[in-house]
Coordinates of N, CA and C in Angstrom, one line a residue:
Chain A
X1 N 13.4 -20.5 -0.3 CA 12.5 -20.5 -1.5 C 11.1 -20.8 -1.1
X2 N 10.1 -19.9 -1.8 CA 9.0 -20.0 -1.3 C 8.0 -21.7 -2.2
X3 N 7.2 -22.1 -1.7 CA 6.6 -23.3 -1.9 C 5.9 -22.6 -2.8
X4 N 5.5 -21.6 -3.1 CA 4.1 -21.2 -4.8 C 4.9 -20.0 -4.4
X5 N 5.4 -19.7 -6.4 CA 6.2 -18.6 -6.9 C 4.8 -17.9 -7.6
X6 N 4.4 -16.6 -7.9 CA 3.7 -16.0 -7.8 C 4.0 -14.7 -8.9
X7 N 4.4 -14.4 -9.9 CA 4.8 -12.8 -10.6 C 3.7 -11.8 -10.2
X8 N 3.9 -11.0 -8.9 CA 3.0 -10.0 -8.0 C 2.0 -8.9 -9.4
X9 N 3.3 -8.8 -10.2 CA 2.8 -7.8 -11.3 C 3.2 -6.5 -11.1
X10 N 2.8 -5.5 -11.2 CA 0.9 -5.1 -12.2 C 1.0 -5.6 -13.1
X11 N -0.5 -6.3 -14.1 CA -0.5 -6.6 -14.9 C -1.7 -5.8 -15.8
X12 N -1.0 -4.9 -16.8 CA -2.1 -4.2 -17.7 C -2.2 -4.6 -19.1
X13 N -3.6 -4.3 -18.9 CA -3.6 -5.1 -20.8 C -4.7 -4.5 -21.2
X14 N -5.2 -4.3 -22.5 CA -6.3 -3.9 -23.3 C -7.6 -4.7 -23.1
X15 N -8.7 -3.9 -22.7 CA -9.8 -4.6 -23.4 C -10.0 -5.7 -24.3
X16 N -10.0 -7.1 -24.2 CA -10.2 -8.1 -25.4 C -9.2 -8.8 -25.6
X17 N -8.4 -8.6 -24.9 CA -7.1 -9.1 -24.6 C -6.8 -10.4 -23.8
X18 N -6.2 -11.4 -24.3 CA -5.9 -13.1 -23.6 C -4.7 -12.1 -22.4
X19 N -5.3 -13.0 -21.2 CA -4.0 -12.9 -20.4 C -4.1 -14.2 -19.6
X20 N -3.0 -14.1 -19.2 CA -2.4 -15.6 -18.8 C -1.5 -15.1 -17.8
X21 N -2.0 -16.0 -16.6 CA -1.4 -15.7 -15.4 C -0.8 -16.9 -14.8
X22 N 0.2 -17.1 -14.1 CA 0.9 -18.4 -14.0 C 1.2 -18.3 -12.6
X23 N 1.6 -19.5 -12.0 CA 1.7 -20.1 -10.7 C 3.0 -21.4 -10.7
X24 N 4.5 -21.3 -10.7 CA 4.9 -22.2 -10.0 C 4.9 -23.0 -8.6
X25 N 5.4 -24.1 -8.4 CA 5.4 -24.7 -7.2 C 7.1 -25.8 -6.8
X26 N 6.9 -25.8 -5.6 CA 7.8 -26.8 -5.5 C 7.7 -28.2 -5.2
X27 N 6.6 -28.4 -4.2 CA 6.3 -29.5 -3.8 C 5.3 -30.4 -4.3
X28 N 5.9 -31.6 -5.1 CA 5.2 -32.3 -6.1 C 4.2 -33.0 -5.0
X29 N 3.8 -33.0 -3.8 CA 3.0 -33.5 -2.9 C 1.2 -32.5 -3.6
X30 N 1.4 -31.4 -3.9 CA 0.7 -30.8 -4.6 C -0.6 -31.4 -5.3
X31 N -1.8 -31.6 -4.7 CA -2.4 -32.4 -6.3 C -4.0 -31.2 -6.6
X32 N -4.1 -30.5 -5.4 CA -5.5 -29.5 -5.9 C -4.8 -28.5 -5.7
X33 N -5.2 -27.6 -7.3 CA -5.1 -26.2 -7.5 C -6.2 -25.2 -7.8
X34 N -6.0 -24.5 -7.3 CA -6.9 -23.3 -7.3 C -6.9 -21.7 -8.2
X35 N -7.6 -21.1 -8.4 CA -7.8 -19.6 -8.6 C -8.5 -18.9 -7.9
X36 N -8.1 -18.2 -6.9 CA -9.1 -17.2 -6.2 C -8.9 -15.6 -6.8
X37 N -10.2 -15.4 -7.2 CA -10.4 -14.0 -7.5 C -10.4 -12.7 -6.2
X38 N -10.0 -11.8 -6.3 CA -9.8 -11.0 -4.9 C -10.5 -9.3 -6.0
X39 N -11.3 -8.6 -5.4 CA -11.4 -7.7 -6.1 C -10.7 -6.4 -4.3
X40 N -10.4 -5.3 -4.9 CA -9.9 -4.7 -4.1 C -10.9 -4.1 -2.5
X41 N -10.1 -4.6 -1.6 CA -11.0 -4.3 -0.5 C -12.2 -5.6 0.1
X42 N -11.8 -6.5 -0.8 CA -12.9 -7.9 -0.5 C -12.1 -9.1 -0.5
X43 N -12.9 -10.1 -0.1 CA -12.3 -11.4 0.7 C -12.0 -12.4 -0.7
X44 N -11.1 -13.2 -1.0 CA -10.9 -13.9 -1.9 C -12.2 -14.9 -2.6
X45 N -12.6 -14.8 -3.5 CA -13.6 -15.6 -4.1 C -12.7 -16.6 -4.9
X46 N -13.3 -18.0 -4.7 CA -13.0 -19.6 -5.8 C -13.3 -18.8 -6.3
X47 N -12.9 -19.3 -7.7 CA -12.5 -18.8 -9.3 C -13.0 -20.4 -10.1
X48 N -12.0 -20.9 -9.9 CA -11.4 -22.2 -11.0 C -11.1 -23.3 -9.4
X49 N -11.2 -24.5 -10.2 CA -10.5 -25.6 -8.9 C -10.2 -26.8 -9.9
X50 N -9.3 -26.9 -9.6 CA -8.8 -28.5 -10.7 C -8.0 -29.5 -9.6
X51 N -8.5 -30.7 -10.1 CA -7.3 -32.0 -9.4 C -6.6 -32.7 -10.5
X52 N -5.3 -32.5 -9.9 CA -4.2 -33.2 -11.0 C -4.0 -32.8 -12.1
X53 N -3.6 -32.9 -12.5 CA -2.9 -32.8 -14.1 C -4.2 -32.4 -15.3
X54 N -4.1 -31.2 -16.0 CA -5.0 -31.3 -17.1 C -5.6 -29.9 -17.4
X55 N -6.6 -29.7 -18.4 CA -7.5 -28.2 -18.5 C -8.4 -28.3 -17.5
X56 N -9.1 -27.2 -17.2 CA -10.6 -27.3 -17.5 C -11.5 -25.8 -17.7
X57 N -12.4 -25.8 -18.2 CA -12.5 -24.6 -18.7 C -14.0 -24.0 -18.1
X58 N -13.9 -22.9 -17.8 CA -15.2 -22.0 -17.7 C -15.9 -20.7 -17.8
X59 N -16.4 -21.0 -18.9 CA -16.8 -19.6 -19.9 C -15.4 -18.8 -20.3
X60 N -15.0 -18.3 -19.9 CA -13.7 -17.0 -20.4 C -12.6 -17.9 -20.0
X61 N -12.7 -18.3 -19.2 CA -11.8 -19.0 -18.1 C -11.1 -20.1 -18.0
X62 N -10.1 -20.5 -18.4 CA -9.6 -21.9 -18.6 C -8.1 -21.8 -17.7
X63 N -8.4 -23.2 -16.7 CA -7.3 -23.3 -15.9 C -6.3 -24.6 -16.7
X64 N -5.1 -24.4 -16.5 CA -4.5 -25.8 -16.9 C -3.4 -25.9 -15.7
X65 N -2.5 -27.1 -15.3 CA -2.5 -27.5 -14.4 C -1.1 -29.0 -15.4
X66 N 0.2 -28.7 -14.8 CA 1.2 -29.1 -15.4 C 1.8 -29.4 -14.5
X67 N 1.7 -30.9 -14.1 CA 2.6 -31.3 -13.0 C 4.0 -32.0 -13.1
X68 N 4.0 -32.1 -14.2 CA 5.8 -32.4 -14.7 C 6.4 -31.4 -14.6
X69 N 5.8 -30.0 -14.6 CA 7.0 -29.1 -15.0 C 6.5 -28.0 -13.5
X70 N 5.6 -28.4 -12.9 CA 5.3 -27.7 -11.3 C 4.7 -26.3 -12.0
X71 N 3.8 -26.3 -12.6 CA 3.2 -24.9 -13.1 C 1.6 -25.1 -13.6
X72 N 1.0 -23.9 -13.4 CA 0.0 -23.9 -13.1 C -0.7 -22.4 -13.6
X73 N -1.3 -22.1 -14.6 CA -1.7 -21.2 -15.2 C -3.2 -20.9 -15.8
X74 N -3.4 -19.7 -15.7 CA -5.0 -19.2 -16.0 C -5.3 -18.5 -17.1
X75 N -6.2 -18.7 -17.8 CA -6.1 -18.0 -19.1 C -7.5 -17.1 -18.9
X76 N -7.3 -15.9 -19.3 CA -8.7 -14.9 -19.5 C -8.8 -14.9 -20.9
X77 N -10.1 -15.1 -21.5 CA -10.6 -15.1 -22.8 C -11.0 -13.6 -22.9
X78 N -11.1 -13.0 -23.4 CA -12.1 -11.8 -23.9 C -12.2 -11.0 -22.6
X79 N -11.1 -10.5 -22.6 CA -11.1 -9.8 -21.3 C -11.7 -8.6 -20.7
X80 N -12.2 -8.3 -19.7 CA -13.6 -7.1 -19.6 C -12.4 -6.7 -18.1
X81 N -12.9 -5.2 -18.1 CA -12.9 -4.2 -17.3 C -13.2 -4.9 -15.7
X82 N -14.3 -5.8 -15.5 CA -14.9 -6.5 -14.6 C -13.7 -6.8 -14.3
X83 N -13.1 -7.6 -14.9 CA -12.0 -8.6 -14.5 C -10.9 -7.8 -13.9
X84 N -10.7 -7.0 -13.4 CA -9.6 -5.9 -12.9 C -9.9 -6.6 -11.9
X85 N -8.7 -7.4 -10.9 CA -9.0 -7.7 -9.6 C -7.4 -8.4 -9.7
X86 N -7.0 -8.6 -8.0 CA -5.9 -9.2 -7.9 C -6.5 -10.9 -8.1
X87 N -5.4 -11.9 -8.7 CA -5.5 -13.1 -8.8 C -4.3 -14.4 -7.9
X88 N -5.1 -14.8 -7.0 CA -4.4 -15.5 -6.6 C -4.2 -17.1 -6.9
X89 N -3.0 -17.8 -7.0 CA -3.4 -19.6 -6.9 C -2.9 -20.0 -5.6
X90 N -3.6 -20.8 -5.5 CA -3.4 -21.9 -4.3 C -3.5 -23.4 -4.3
X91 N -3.1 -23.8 -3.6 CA -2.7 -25.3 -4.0 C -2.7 -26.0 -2.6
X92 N -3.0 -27.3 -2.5 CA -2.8 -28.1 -1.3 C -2.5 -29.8 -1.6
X93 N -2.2 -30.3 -0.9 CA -1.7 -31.7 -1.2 C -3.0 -32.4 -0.5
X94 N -3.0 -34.0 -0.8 CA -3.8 -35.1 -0.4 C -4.0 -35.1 0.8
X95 N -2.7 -35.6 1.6 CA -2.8 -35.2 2.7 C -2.1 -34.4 3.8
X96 N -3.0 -34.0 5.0 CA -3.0 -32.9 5.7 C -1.8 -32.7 6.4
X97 N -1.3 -32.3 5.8 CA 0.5 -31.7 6.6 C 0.7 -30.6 7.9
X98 N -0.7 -30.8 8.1 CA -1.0 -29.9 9.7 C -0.6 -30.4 10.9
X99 N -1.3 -31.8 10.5 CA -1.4 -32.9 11.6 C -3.1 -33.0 12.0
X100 N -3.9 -32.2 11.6 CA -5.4 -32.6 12.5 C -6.0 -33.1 11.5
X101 N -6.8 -33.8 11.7 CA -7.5 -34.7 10.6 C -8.4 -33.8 9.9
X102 N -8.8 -34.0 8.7 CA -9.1 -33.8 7.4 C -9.1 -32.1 7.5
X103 N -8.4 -31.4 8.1 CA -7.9 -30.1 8.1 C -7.2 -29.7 6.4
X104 N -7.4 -29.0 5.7 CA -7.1 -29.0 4.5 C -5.9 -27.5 4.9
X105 N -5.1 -27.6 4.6 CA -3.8 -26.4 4.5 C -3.6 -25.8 2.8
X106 N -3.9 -24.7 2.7 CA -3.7 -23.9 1.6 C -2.8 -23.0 1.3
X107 N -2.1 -23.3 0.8 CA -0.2 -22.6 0.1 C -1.1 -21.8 -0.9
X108 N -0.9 -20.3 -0.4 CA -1.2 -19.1 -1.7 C -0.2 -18.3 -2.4
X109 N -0.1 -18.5 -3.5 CA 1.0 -17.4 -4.3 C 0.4 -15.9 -3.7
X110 N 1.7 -14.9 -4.1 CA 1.6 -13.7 -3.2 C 0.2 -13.1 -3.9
X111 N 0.1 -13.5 -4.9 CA -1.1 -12.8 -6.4 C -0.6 -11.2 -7.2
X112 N -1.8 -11.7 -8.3 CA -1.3 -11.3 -9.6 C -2.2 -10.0 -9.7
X113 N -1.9 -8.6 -9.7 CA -3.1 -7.2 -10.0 C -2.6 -7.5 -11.2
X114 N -4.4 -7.4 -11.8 CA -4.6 -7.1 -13.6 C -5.4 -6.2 -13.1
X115 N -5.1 -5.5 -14.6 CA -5.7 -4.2 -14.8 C -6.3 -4.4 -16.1
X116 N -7.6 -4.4 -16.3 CA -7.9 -4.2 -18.2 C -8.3 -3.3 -18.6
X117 N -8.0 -2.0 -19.1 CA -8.2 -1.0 -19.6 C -9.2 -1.0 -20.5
X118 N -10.3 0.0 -20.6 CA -11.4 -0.1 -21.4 C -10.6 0.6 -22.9
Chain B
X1 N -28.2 -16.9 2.4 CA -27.4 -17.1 3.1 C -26.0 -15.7 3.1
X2 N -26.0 -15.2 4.3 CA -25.0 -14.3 4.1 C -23.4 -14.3 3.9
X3 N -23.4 -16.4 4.1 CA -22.0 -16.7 3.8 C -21.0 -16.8 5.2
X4 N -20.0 -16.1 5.0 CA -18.9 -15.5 5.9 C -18.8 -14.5 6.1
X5 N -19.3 -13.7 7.6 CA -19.1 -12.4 7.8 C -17.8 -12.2 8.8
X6 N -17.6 -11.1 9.0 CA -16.8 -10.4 10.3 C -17.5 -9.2 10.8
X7 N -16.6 -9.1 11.9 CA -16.7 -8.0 12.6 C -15.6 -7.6 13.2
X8 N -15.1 -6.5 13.5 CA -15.6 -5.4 12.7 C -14.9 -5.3 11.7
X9 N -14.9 -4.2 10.5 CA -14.4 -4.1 9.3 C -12.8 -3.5 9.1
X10 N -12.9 -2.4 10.3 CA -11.9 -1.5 10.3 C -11.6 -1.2 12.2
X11 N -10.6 -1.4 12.6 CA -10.3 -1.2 13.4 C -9.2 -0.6 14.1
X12 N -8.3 0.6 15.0 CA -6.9 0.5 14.9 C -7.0 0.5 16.8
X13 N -5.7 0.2 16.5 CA -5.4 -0.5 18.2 C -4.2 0.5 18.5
X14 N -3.5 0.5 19.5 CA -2.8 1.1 20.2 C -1.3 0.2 20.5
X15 N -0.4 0.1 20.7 CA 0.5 -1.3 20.8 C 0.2 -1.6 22.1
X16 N -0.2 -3.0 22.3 CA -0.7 -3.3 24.0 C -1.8 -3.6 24.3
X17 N -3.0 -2.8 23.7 CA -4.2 -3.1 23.8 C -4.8 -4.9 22.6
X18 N -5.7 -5.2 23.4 CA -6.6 -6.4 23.0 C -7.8 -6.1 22.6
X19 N -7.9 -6.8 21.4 CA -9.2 -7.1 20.9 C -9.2 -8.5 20.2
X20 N -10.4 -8.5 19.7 CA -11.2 -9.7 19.3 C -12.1 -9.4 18.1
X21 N -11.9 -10.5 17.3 CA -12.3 -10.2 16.0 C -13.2 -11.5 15.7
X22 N -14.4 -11.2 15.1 CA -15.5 -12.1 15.1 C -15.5 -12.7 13.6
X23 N -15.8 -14.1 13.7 CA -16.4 -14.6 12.1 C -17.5 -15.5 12.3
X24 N -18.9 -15.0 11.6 CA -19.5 -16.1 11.5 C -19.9 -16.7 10.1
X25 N -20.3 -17.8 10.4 CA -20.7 -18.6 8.9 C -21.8 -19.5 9.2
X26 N -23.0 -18.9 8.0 CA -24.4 -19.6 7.9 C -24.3 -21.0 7.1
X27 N -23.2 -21.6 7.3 CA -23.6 -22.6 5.8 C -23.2 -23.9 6.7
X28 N -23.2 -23.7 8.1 CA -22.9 -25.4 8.6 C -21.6 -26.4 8.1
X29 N -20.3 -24.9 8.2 CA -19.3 -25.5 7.9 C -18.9 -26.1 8.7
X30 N -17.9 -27.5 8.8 CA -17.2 -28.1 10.0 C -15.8 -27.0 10.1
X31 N -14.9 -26.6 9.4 CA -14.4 -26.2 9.2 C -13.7 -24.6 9.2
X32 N -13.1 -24.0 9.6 CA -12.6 -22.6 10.0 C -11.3 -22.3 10.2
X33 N -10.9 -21.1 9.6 CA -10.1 -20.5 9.3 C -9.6 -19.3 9.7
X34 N -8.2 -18.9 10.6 CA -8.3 -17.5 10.1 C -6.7 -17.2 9.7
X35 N -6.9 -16.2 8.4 CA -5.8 -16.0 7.7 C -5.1 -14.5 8.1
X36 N -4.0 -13.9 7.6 CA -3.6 -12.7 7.8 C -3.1 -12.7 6.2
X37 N -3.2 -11.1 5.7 CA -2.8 -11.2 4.3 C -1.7 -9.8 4.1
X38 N -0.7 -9.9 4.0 CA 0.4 -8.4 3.7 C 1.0 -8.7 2.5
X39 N 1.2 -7.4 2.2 CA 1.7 -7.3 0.5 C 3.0 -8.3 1.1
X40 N 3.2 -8.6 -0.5 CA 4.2 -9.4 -0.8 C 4.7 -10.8 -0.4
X41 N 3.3 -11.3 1.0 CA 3.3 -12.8 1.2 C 2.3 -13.4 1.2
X42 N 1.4 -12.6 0.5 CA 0.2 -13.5 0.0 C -0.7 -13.6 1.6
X43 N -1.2 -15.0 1.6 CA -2.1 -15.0 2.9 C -1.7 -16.3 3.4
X44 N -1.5 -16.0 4.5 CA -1.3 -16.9 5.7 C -1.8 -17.2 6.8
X45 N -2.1 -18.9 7.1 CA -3.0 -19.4 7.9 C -2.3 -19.3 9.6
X46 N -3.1 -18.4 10.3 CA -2.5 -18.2 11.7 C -3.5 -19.3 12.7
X47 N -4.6 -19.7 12.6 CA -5.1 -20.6 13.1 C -6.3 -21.3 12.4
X48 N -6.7 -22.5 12.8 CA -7.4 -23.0 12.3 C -8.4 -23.8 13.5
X49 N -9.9 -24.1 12.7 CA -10.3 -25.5 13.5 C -11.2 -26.7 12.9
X50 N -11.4 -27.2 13.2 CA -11.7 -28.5 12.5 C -13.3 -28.9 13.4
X51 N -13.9 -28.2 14.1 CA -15.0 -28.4 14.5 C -14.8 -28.2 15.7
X52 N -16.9 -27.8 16.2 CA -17.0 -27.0 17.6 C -15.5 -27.3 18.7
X53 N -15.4 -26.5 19.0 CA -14.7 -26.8 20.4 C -13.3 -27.0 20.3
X54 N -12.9 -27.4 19.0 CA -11.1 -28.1 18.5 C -10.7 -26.5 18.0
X55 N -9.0 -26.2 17.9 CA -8.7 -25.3 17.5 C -7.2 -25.5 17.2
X56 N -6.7 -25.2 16.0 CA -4.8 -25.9 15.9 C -4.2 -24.3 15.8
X57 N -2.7 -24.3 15.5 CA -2.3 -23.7 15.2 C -1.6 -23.9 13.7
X58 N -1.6 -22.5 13.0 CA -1.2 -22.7 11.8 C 0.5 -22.3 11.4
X59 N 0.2 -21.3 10.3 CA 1.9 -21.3 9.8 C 2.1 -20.2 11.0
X60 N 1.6 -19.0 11.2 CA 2.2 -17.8 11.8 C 1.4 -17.7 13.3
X61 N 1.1 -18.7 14.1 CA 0.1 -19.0 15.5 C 0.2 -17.4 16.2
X62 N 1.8 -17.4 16.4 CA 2.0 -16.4 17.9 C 1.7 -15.0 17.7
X63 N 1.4 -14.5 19.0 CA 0.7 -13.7 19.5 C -0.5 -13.6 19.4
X64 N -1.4 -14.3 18.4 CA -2.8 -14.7 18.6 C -3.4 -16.0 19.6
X65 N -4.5 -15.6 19.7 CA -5.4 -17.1 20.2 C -6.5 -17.1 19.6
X66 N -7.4 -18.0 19.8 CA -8.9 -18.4 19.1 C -9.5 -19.4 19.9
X67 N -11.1 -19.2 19.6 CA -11.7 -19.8 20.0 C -12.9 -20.9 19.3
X68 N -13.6 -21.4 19.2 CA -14.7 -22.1 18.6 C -15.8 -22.8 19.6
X69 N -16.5 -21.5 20.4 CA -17.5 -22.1 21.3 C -18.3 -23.0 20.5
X70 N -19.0 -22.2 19.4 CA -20.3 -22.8 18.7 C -19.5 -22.9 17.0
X71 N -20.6 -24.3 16.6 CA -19.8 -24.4 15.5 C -19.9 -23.4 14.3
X72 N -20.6 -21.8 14.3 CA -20.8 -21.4 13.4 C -19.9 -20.0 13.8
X73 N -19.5 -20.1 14.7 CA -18.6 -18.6 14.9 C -16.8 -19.0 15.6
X74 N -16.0 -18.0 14.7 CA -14.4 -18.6 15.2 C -13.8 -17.3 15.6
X75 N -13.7 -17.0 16.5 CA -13.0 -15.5 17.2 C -11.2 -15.6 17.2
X76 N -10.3 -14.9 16.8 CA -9.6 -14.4 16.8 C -9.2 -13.2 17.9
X77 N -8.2 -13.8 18.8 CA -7.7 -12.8 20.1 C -6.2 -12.6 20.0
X78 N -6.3 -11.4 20.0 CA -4.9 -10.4 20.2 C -4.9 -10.2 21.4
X79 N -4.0 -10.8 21.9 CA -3.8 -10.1 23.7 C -2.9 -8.9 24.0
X80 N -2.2 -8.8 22.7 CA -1.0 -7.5 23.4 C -0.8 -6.8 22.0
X81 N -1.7 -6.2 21.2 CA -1.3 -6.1 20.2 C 0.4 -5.3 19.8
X82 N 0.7 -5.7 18.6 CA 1.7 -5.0 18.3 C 2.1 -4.1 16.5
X83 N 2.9 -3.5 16.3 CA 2.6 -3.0 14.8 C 2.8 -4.0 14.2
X84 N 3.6 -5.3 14.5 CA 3.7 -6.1 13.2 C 2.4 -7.2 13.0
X85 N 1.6 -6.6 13.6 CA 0.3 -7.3 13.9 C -0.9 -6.4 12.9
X86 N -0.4 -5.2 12.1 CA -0.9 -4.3 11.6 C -0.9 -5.3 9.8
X87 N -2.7 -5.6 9.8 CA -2.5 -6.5 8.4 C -4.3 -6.6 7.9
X88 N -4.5 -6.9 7.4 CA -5.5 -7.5 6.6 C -6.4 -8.8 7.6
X89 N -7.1 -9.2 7.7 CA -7.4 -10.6 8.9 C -8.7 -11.2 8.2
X90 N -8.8 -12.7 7.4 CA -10.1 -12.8 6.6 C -10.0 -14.7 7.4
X91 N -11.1 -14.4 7.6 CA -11.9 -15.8 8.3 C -12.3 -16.7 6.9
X92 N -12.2 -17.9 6.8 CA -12.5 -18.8 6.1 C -13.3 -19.7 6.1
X93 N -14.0 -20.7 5.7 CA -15.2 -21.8 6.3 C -14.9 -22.5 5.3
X94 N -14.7 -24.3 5.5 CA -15.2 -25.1 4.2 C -15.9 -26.3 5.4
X95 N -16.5 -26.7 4.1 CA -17.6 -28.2 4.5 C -16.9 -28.6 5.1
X96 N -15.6 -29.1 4.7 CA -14.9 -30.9 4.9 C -13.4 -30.4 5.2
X97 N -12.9 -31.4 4.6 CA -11.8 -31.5 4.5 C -10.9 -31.5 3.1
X98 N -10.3 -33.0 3.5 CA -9.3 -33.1 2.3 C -9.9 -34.8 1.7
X99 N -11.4 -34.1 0.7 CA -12.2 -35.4 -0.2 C -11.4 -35.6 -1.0
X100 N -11.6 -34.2 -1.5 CA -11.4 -34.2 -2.9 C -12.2 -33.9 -3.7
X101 N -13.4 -33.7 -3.3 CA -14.5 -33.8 -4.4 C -15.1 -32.2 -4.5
X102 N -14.2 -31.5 -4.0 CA -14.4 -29.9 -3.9 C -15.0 -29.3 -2.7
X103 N -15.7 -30.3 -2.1 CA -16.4 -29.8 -0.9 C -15.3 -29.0 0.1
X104 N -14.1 -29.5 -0.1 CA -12.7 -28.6 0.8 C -12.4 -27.4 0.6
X105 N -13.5 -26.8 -0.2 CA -13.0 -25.7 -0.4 C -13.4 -24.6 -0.3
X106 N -12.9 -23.3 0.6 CA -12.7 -22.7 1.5 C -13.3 -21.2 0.6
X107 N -14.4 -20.6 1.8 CA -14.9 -19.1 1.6 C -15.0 -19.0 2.2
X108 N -14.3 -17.5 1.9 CA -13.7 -16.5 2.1 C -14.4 -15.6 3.1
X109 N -14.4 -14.4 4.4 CA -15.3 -13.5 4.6 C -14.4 -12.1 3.8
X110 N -14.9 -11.1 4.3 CA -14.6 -9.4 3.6 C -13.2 -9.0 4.2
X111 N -13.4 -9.3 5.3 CA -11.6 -9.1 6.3 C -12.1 -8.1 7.0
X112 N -11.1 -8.0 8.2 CA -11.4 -7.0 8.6 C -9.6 -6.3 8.8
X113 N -9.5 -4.9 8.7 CA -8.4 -4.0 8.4 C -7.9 -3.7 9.7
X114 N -6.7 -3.9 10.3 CA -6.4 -4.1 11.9 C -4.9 -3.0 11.8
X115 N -4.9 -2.1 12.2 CA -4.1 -1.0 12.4 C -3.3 -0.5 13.9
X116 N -2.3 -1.2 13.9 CA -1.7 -0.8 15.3 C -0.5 -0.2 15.0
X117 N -1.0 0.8 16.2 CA -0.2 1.9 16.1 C 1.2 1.9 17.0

C-alpha cells in the first residue's frame, strides 16, 4: 500500500465549476500538507501549505486537512481554463525519517490532470 | 532571482553512456534535492543534501551519484545509464528544514527529460 493514495484521473469539468481534489494517507506521523501545482512540461509549483488539522483558504483555493479520517482535499472556486494543470499533494511528518538532520522528506500522491473546459 | 534552474532540458543517452545533470539555485538554499517523476508514481527523492559538501541517499539512490561542491549547485551522475533510468529528473532547494514555519518548503526547477535508449 502506497503511503499518499492519489485518484491520477483525468479530471474534466466546465468552466465555473467547484472541483475538489482529494489526497488520502496512511501514516498518522503526517502533520504538513501540501498542494503543488504542476502545469504540463514544468517543475511543480507550492500551491497551498497547511500544518495539522483545519481549512485555509486562498482566493479560489481552499485546502482542508482531516486527520482523523487521514484525508486531505482541495477545493477550486470559480474555476478558469488557467487552472488546467496536473495537481499534486504532499505531505511530511515532524520528524526527519531520513536520518540527516533537519532534511525534510516529501511523500507525493501520483497527482490529479484537471482539465477545465472553456 | 532566476530560482531553480537545470541543465540541460532534454537529453537522450545510449544504455552505458554517463552524464551529469546540473541544478542551480540563486536563493541561498541550505538545502537540495533531486527527484525523478514517472507516470503513475508520482515523484521520488533519489538523493538529497543538507548543505555544502554533505549528500544522503533517498528512496530510489542506485545507479545514481551526486555531488555538492558549492552550496548553490547539486549535480546528479549517471555512471552507466540504463532504460529504466529513462524519466523526468527535477532538482529542488528549501531554506531549512523541518521548522515548521514554511521555510521547509521546497522549489521546484523545470526538469530536465532523460531518454535512454
Amino acid at each position: 500500500q502506497k503511503e499518499v493514495e492519489q485518484d491520477p484521473g483525468p479530471l474534466s469539468v466546465p468552466e465555473g465549476a467547484i472541483v475538489s481534489l482529494n489526497c488520502t494517507y496512511s501514516n498518522s506521523a503526517f502533520q504538513y500538507f501540501m498542494w503543488y501545482r504542476q502545469y504540463s512540461r514544468k517543475g511543480p509549483e507550492l500551491l497551498m501549505y497547511t500544518y495539522s488539522s483545519g481549512n485555509k483558504e486562498d482566493g479560489r483555493f481552499t485546502a482542508q486537512v482531516d486527520k482523523s479520517s487521514k484525508y486531505i482535499s482541495l477545493f477550486i472556486r470559480d474555476s478558469q481554463p488557467s487552472d488546467s494543470a496536473t495537481y499534486l499533494c504532499a505531505m511530511s511528518a515532524i520528524r526527519n525519517p531520513l536520518g540527516a538532520q533537519g532534511a525534510q522528506k516529501l511523500v507525493f500522491g501520483q497527482g490529479t490532470r484537471l482539465t477545465i473546459n472553456p | 532571482n532566476a530560482g531553480v534552474t537545470q541543465t540541460p532540458k532534454f537529453r537522450v543517452l545510449k544504455t552505458g553512456q554517463s552524464m551529469t545533470l546540473l541544478c542551480a539555485q540563486d536563493m541561498n538554499h541550505e538545502y537540495m534535492y533531486w527527484y525523478r517523476q514517472d507516470p503513475g508514481m508520482g515523484l521520488r527523492l533519489i538523493h538529497y543534501s543538507v548543505g555544502e559538501g554533505t549528500t544522503a541517499k533517498g528512496e530510489v539512490p542506485d545507479g545514481y551519484n551526486v555531488s555538492r561542491l558549492k552550496k548553490q549547485n547539486f549535480l546528479l551522475g549517471l555512471e552507466s545509464a540504463a532504460p529504466s533510468q529513462t524519466s523526468v529528473y527535477f532538482c529542488a532547494s528549501s531554506y531549512t528544514g523541518t521548522s515548521g514555519n514554511g521555510n521547509e518548503t521546497q522549489y521546484f526547477g523545470p526538469g530536465t527529460r532523460l531518454l535512454v535508449l
